[in-house]
Tab-separated table of C-alpha atoms and ligand atoms in Angstrom:
chain	number	residue	atom	x	y	z
A	1412	MET	CA	0.000	0.000	0.000
A	1413	ALA	CA	1.353	3.457	-0.929
A	1414	MET	CA	2.495	5.545	2.017
A	1415	GLN	CA	0.315	8.549	2.829
A	1416	LYS	CA	2.472	11.649	2.266
A	1417	ARG	CA	2.199	14.408	4.868
A	1418	PRO	CA	1.853	18.003	3.580
A	1419	CYS	CA	4.887	20.079	4.391
A	1420	LEU	CA	5.715	23.755	3.792
A	1421	ILE	CA	9.357	24.775	3.798
A	1422	ASP	CA	10.562	28.296	4.660
A	1423	THR	CA	14.171	28.797	3.575
A	1424	ASP	CA	16.938	31.356	3.108
A	1425	GLY	CA	18.267	29.592	0.005
A	1426	GLY	CA	21.703	28.409	1.174
A	1427	VAL	CA	23.677	25.275	0.387
A	1428	ASP	CA	22.352	23.041	3.158
A	1429	ASP	CA	18.891	24.514	2.474
A	1430	ALA	CA	19.185	23.164	-1.089
A	1431	LEU	CA	20.122	19.736	0.259
A	1432	ALA	CA	17.194	19.884	2.687
A	1433	LEU	CA	14.822	20.810	-0.123
A	1434	LEU	CA	16.006	17.939	-2.330
A	1435	PHE	CA	15.791	15.585	0.645
A	1436	ALA	CA	12.166	16.634	1.328
A	1437	GLN	CA	11.292	16.400	-2.390
A	1438	HIS	CA	12.668	12.872	-2.566
A	1439	SER	CA	11.020	11.753	0.614
A	1440	PRO	CA	8.080	9.359	0.190
A	1441	GLU	CA	6.954	10.579	3.611
A	1442	LEU	CA	6.455	14.275	2.705
A	1443	ASP	CA	4.496	16.207	0.120
A	1444	VAL	CA	6.157	19.618	-0.289
A	1445	ILE	CA	3.083	21.812	-0.870
A	1446	GLY	CA	4.943	25.122	-0.957
A	1447	VAL	CA	8.253	26.869	-0.382
A	1448	THR	CA	8.620	30.365	1.055
A	1449	THR	CA	11.820	32.380	1.024
A	1450	VAL	CA	13.421	34.840	3.404
A	1451	ALA	CA	16.604	36.907	3.573
A	1452	GLY	CA	19.395	35.179	5.481
A	1453	ASN	CA	22.303	33.347	3.883
A	1454	THR	CA	21.712	35.596	0.895
A	1455	ASP	CA	19.261	38.347	-0.098
A	1456	VAL	CA	15.681	37.281	-0.615
A	1457	HIS	CA	15.699	37.652	-4.439
A	1458	GLN	CA	18.759	35.423	-4.703
A	1459	ALA	CA	17.297	32.986	-2.165
A	1460	THR	CA	14.148	32.778	-4.305
A	1461	GLU	CA	16.169	32.223	-7.487
A	1462	ASN	CA	18.143	29.487	-5.727
A	1463	VAL	CA	14.987	27.663	-4.663
A	1464	LEU	CA	13.476	27.958	-8.161
A	1465	ARG	CA	16.706	26.637	-9.656
A	1466	VAL	CA	16.822	23.633	-7.353
A	1467	LEU	CA	13.159	22.765	-7.901
A	1468	GLU	CA	13.312	23.229	-11.684
A	1469	LEU	CA	16.453	21.159	-11.991
A	1470	ASP	CA	14.805	18.455	-9.894
A	1471	GLY	CA	11.682	18.414	-12.088
A	1472	ALA	CA	9.533	19.918	-9.333
A	1473	ALA	CA	8.567	23.207	-10.974
A	1474	HIS	CA	4.927	22.681	-9.941
A	1475	VAL	CA	5.665	23.526	-6.273
A	1476	PRO	CA	4.563	27.122	-5.517
A	1477	VAL	CA	7.433	29.343	-4.365
A	1478	ALA	CA	6.538	32.598	-2.586
A	1479	MET	CA	9.037	35.323	-1.823
A	1480	GLY	CA	9.059	36.786	1.673
A	1481	TYR	CA	10.851	39.371	3.758
A	1482	ALA	CA	14.004	41.083	2.531
A	1483	ALA	CA	15.201	42.130	5.995
A	1484	PRO	CA	14.802	41.115	9.623
A	1485	LEU	CA	12.148	42.777	11.793
A	1486	GLU	CA	14.831	44.990	13.344
A	1487	GLY	CA	18.402	45.796	12.382
A	1488	HIS	CA	20.017	44.822	9.095
A	1489	LEU	CA	20.654	41.567	7.255
A	1490	GLU	CA	23.790	39.594	8.252
A	1491	ARG	CA	24.898	37.543	5.249
A	1492	VAL	CA	27.431	34.701	5.359
A	1493	THR	CA	29.078	34.721	1.942
A	1494	SER	CA	32.183	32.977	3.306
A	1495	ILE	CA	30.172	29.794	3.907
A	1496	HIS	CA	27.508	29.751	1.184
A	1497	GLY	CA	29.283	31.878	-1.463
A	1498	VAL	CA	28.182	35.211	-2.942
A	1499	ASP	CA	25.099	33.616	-4.549
A	1500	GLY	CA	24.202	31.589	-1.454
A	1501	LEU	CA	24.604	28.418	-3.509
A	1502	GLY	CA	28.357	27.883	-3.676
A	1503	GLU	CA	28.999	30.313	-6.580
A	1504	LEU	CA	27.531	28.196	-9.341
A	1505	HIS	CA	28.610	30.646	-12.083
A	1506	ARG	CA	32.108	29.048	-11.764
A	1507	PHE	CA	30.927	25.813	-13.371
A	1508	LYS	CA	30.950	25.554	-17.172
A	1509	HIS	CA	30.229	22.912	-19.796
A	1510	GLU	CA	33.115	21.873	-22.060
A	1511	THR	CA	31.690	24.286	-24.656
A	1512	GLY	CA	32.370	27.153	-22.207
A	1513	GLU	CA	28.660	27.720	-21.602
A	1514	SER	CA	27.525	28.063	-18.014
A	1515	ARG	CA	26.368	24.781	-16.508
A	1516	TYR	CA	23.612	26.661	-14.688
A	1517	ALA	CA	21.353	28.847	-16.837
A	1518	PRO	CA	18.953	31.116	-14.936
A	1519	PRO	CA	15.798	29.231	-13.929
A	1520	THR	CA	12.766	29.782	-16.152
A	1521	TYR	CA	10.342	28.919	-13.391
A	1522	LYS	CA	8.898	31.977	-11.559
A	1523	PRO	CA	7.632	32.629	-8.028
A	1524	VAL	CA	3.894	33.032	-7.392
A	1525	ASP	CA	2.471	36.524	-6.755
A	1526	THR	CA	1.422	35.692	-3.191
A	1527	HIS	CA	3.676	36.947	-0.365
A	1528	ALA	CA	5.401	34.224	1.681
A	1529	VAL	CA	3.444	35.201	4.800
A	1530	ASP	CA	0.139	34.750	2.976
A	1531	LEU	CA	1.194	31.392	1.536
A	1532	ILE	CA	2.069	30.232	5.063
A	1533	ILE	CA	-1.324	31.370	6.381
A	1534	GLU	CA	-3.280	29.908	3.429
A	1535	SER	CA	-1.467	26.585	3.852
A	1536	ALA	CA	-2.124	26.557	7.613
A	1537	LYS	CA	-5.834	27.120	6.966
A	1538	LYS	CA	-6.029	24.562	4.169
A	1539	TYR	CA	-4.075	21.702	5.754
A	1540	SER	CA	-4.493	22.634	9.433
A	1541	GLU	CA	-3.621	19.732	11.766
A	1542	ASN	CA	-2.083	17.776	8.871
A	1543	LEU	CA	0.526	20.414	8.059
A	1544	SER	CA	4.203	20.365	9.032
A	1545	ILE	CA	6.086	23.643	8.646
A	1546	VAL	CA	9.864	23.359	8.451
A	1547	THR	CA	11.914	26.553	8.785
A	1548	LEU	CA	15.514	26.617	7.599
A	1549	GLY	CA	16.335	30.323	7.887
A	1550	PRO	CA	15.595	33.392	10.023
A	1551	LEU	CA	12.043	33.334	11.394
A	1552	THR	CA	10.859	36.661	9.916
A	1553	ASN	CA	8.089	35.220	7.701
A	1554	LEU	CA	6.753	32.869	10.339
A	1555	ALA	CA	6.717	35.627	12.986
A	1556	GLU	CA	4.626	37.831	10.702
A	1557	ALA	CA	2.301	34.914	9.935
A	1558	CYS	CA	1.866	34.343	13.686
A	1559	ARG	CA	1.067	38.024	14.200
A	1560	LYS	CA	-1.421	38.081	11.318
A	1561	ALA	CA	-3.242	34.757	11.850
A	1562	PRO	CA	-2.310	33.224	15.216
A	1563	GLU	CA	-5.336	30.915	15.388
A	1564	ALA	CA	-4.636	29.316	12.011
A	1565	LEU	CA	-0.969	28.819	12.831
A	1566	ARG	CA	-1.629	27.224	16.207
A	1567	LYS	CA	-3.659	24.453	14.557
A	1568	VAL	CA	-0.820	23.061	12.443
A	1569	ASP	CA	0.555	19.672	13.370
A	1570	ARG	CA	4.128	20.802	13.994
A	1571	VAL	CA	6.741	23.415	13.276
A	1572	VAL	CA	10.295	22.140	13.048
A	1573	THR	CA	12.866	24.918	13.133
A	1574	MET	CA	16.578	24.689	12.424
A	1575	GLY	CA	17.812	27.168	14.977
A	1576	GLY	CA	19.425	27.767	18.345
A	1577	ALA	CA	22.415	26.667	20.369
A	1578	PHE	CA	21.670	25.567	23.920
A	1579	ALA	CA	24.476	23.626	25.574
A	1580	VAL	CA	27.016	24.203	22.788
A	1581	PRO	CA	28.694	27.361	21.425
A	1582	GLY	CA	27.097	29.355	18.633
A	1583	ASN	CA	28.329	29.546	15.045
A	1584	MET	CA	27.683	33.232	14.383
A	1585	THR	CA	28.893	34.534	17.739
A	1586	PRO	CA	30.276	32.590	20.700
A	1587	VAL	CA	26.690	31.975	21.855
A	1588	ALA	CA	24.323	32.568	18.936
A	1589	GLU	CA	23.339	30.320	16.062
A	1590	PHE	CA	22.931	32.054	12.665
A	1591	ASN	CA	19.168	31.693	12.017
A	1592	ILE	CA	18.254	33.054	15.432
A	1593	PHE	CA	20.981	35.703	15.415
A	1594	ALA	CA	19.804	36.981	12.016
A	1595	ASP	CA	16.359	37.874	13.423
A	1596	PRO	CA	16.111	37.419	17.201
A	1597	GLU	CA	12.913	39.489	17.511
A	1598	ALA	CA	11.161	37.199	15.027
A	1599	ALA	CA	12.395	34.094	16.857
A	1600	GLN	CA	11.088	35.506	20.142
A	1601	ILE	CA	7.627	36.115	18.608
A	1602	VAL	CA	7.470	32.610	17.137
A	1603	LEU	CA	8.589	30.919	20.352
A	1604	HIS	CA	5.947	32.762	22.338
A	1605	SER	CA	3.088	32.149	19.908
A	1606	VAL	CA	2.086	28.797	21.402
A	1607	LEU	CA	2.978	26.917	18.225
A	1608	PRO	CA	3.836	23.214	18.466
A	1609	ILE	CA	7.510	23.956	17.861
A	1610	THR	CA	10.624	21.787	17.882
A	1611	LEU	CA	14.033	23.457	17.783
A	1612	VAL	CA	16.708	21.523	15.962
A	1613	GLY	CA	19.798	23.493	16.898
A	1614	LEU	CA	23.547	23.172	16.818
A	1615	ASP	CA	23.437	20.789	19.805
A	1616	VAL	CA	22.376	18.128	17.318
A	1617	THR	CA	23.237	19.432	13.863
A	1618	LEU	CA	26.958	19.630	14.666
A	1619	ASP	CA	26.819	15.865	15.194
A	1620	VAL	CA	25.547	15.109	11.692
A	1621	ILE	CA	28.386	15.373	9.207
A	1622	LEU	CA	28.239	14.226	5.628
A	1623	GLU	CA	31.673	13.088	4.491
A	1624	ARG	CA	32.855	14.756	1.306
A	1625	GLY	CA	33.603	11.399	-0.312
A	1626	ILE	CA	29.899	10.510	-0.212
A	1627	ILE	CA	29.080	13.402	-2.524
A	1628	GLU	CA	31.645	12.174	-5.081
A	1629	ALA	CA	30.540	8.555	-4.733
A	1630	GLY	CA	26.890	9.657	-4.985
A	1631	HIS	CA	27.542	11.563	-8.191
A	1632	ALA	CA	29.542	8.691	-9.711
A	1633	HIS	CA	26.689	6.328	-8.780
A	1634	ILE	CA	23.789	8.419	-10.146
A	1635	ARG	CA	25.246	10.929	-12.659
A	1636	SER	CA	22.182	13.131	-12.809
A	1637	ALA	CA	21.676	16.902	-12.956
A	1638	LYS	CA	20.708	16.671	-9.293
A	1639	SER	CA	23.879	14.837	-8.209
A	1640	GLN	CA	25.956	17.293	-10.275
A	1641	LEU	CA	24.281	20.253	-8.565
A	1642	ILE	CA	24.944	18.725	-5.146
A	1643	ALA	CA	28.616	18.196	-6.016
A	1644	ASP	CA	29.013	21.737	-7.365
A	1645	CYS	CA	27.131	23.664	-4.707
A	1646	THR	CA	28.811	21.913	-1.771
A	1647	GLU	CA	32.404	22.466	-2.921
A	1648	LEU	CA	33.007	25.890	-1.289
A	1649	TYR	CA	30.852	24.898	1.656
A	1650	ALA	CA	33.057	21.869	2.413
A	1651	ASN	CA	36.216	23.968	1.909
A	1652	PHE	CA	34.955	26.411	4.514
A	1653	TYR	CA	34.369	23.705	7.117
A	1654	LYS	CA	37.741	22.102	6.439
A	1655	GLU	CA	39.382	25.443	7.107
A	1656	ALA	CA	37.154	26.544	10.003
A	1657	ASP	CA	36.460	23.302	11.887
A	1658	ASP	CA	38.924	20.846	10.345
A	1659	ILE	CA	36.249	18.389	9.247
A	1660	HIS	CA	36.239	16.424	5.970
A	1661	GLY	CA	32.714	17.233	4.955
A	1662	PHE	CA	29.982	19.479	6.269
A	1663	TYR	CA	27.172	19.665	8.787
A	1664	LEU	CA	23.679	18.697	7.679
A	1665	HIS	CA	22.030	21.519	9.656
A	1666	ASP	CA	18.908	22.081	7.552
A	1667	PRO	CA	18.498	18.478	6.337
A	1668	LEU	CA	18.276	17.336	9.966
A	1669	ALA	CA	15.262	19.625	10.502
A	1670	VAL	CA	13.556	17.932	7.532
A	1671	GLY	CA	14.601	14.566	8.997
A	1672	VAL	CA	12.928	15.411	12.311
A	1673	ALA	CA	9.760	16.442	10.442
A	1674	ILE	CA	9.783	13.005	8.800
A	1675	ASP	CA	10.693	11.037	11.908
A	1676	PRO	CA	11.054	12.796	15.286
A	1677	SER	CA	12.739	9.701	16.726
A	1678	PHE	CA	16.021	10.724	15.058
A	1679	VAL	CA	16.478	13.048	18.053
A	1680	LYS	CA	15.832	12.994	21.777
A	1681	MET	CA	14.066	16.120	22.992
A	1682	SER	CA	13.218	17.932	26.190
A	1683	HIS	CA	10.378	20.357	26.752
A	1684	TYR	CA	11.782	23.709	27.951
A	1685	HIS	CA	10.846	27.327	28.342
A	1686	VAL	CA	13.039	29.110	25.789
A	1687	THR	CA	13.540	32.863	25.438
A	1688	VAL	CA	15.692	34.681	22.916
A	1689	GLU	CA	18.139	37.329	24.083
A	1690	CYS	CA	17.254	40.346	21.924
A	1691	ARG	CA	19.369	42.965	23.637
A	1692	GLY	CA	22.645	41.601	25.039
A	1693	GLN	CA	25.774	43.407	23.934
A	1694	TYR	CA	27.606	40.099	23.543
A	1695	THR	CA	24.695	37.687	23.597
A	1696	ARG	CA	22.123	38.923	21.053
A	1697	GLY	CA	20.467	35.895	19.483
A	1698	PHE	CA	21.335	33.528	22.337
A	1699	THR	CA	18.579	30.959	22.940
A	1700	VAL	CA	18.125	30.731	26.697
A	1701	ALA	CA	16.518	27.436	27.724
A	1702	ASP	CA	15.495	26.970	31.335
A	1703	ARG	CA	17.242	23.657	31.939
A	1704	ARG	CA	17.288	23.957	35.729
A	1705	LYS	CA	16.152	20.949	37.700
A	1706	ARG	CA	13.928	23.250	39.729
A	1707	ARG	CA	12.258	24.759	36.614
A	1708	ARG	CA	9.016	22.858	37.293
A	1709	VAL	CA	8.664	24.704	40.577
A	1710	PHE	CA	10.189	28.103	39.853
A	1711	GLY	CA	10.211	28.400	36.069
A	1712	GLN	CA	7.764	29.418	33.364
A	1713	PRO	CA	5.800	26.770	31.434
A	1714	PRO	CA	7.675	25.058	28.576
A	1715	ASN	CA	7.055	26.577	25.138
A	1716	CYS	CA	9.042	24.290	22.850
A	1717	HIS	CA	10.743	20.980	22.376
A	1718	VAL	CA	14.509	21.195	22.119
A	1719	ALA	CA	16.509	18.460	20.375
A	1720	GLU	CA	19.397	17.487	22.654
A	1721	SER	CA	20.899	14.391	21.089
A	1722	VAL	CA	20.705	12.660	17.720
A	1723	ASP	CA	21.102	9.171	16.326
A	1724	GLU	CA	23.628	10.505	13.815
A	1725	ASP	CA	24.493	7.257	12.033
A	1726	ARG	CA	20.873	6.339	11.426
A	1727	PHE	CA	20.070	9.842	10.205
A	1728	VAL	CA	23.021	10.145	7.834
A	1729	ARG	CA	22.254	6.724	6.327
A	1730	PHE	CA	18.604	7.728	5.894
A	1731	PHE	CA	19.625	10.985	4.209
A	1732	ILE	CA	21.987	9.196	1.805
A	1733	ASP	CA	19.273	6.644	0.953
A	1734	HIS	CA	16.899	9.432	-0.037
A	1735	LEU	CA	19.363	11.438	-2.158
A	1736	TRP	CA	21.416	8.672	-3.758
A	1737	PRO	CA	19.286	5.513	-3.491
A	1738	GLY	CA	21.338	2.331	-3.612
A	1739	LEU	CA	24.585	3.992	-2.562
A	1740	ASN	CA	24.603	2.804	1.066
B	1363	BDR	C1	21.996	27.629	9.722
B	1363	BDR	O1	22.607	28.806	9.209
B	1363	BDR	C2	22.654	28.767	7.808
B	1363	BDR	O2	23.877	29.248	7.345
B	1363	BDR	C3	22.404	27.329	7.413
B	1363	BDR	O3	21.743	27.248	6.179
B	1363	BDR	C4	21.526	26.814	8.529
B	1363	BDR	O4	20.155	27.095	8.286
B	1363	BDR	C5	22.986	26.893	10.602
B	1363	BDR	O5	23.313	27.693	11.702
B	1364	CA	CA1	19.426	27.830	6.079
């Protein structure tokens, strides 16, 4: 009997691991990607939108509606990370050419829908309600606005899985803050206090899931498709960065793990905590403060989200490989 696919909306800032997460979700028999919304983060929102359209078109999924969202965080200015994701957010794809000298990556022909990202999120929440999973892979600007505009509709969704936060580990943007939260702390604070059924998949778990660089090469040799070529090309700079910065031979599957948790929450172990976002601190802006005290049940505030604290990394990485390069494992 065919597996019932669960509707899933993905909100993304169009980076390299976002592209992997999108392909992973698209190739998952468990999920039906009913829409993608974009937000400024790894790159500006126009580029993020182009990146998503490119990935979907190349993967033969140009029917999925893509809606562009906010170009800047609720407060402050956009912090981009070109050193990790490249100037285009997708590993600088203009570098890759066919033997004829033509670019390997022509601009996508597929266009975004006219609807704003926030409205697509709200429409999807109303349409799919308790069947809908929302997965966020970038700053939470769009989701915060959706929560402000239509809180009742948003609260009914089945789950929101967010790649974001650093709880008992250092940050990656500052010593304490993870990028997606740091890029729009005010939005993260609104979302966390909107009584959504939210799970935070932060650096505590994503730093444990590393895809070895050799897998990408083996995957491409095994499949030789436009998709495996794109994965090989867009991850090159990304892997170079992590070799230099963290001395690893591959890269973290931050955003794909959030999709993995939307598919199967048992990949991680979670605790239910009260989490607040530091929006002011001179050195700690964007820090996710979880009340992990033993005495929190007596003296603390009620929990508002589930926080992933450990991950079955081997099982997850195998699962991810099986979805992107079937038969490789
Ligand atoms: C997050 O930041 C971005 O650079 C990645 O795409 C991921 O969403 C990891 O901190
Ligand atoms: Ca991202």
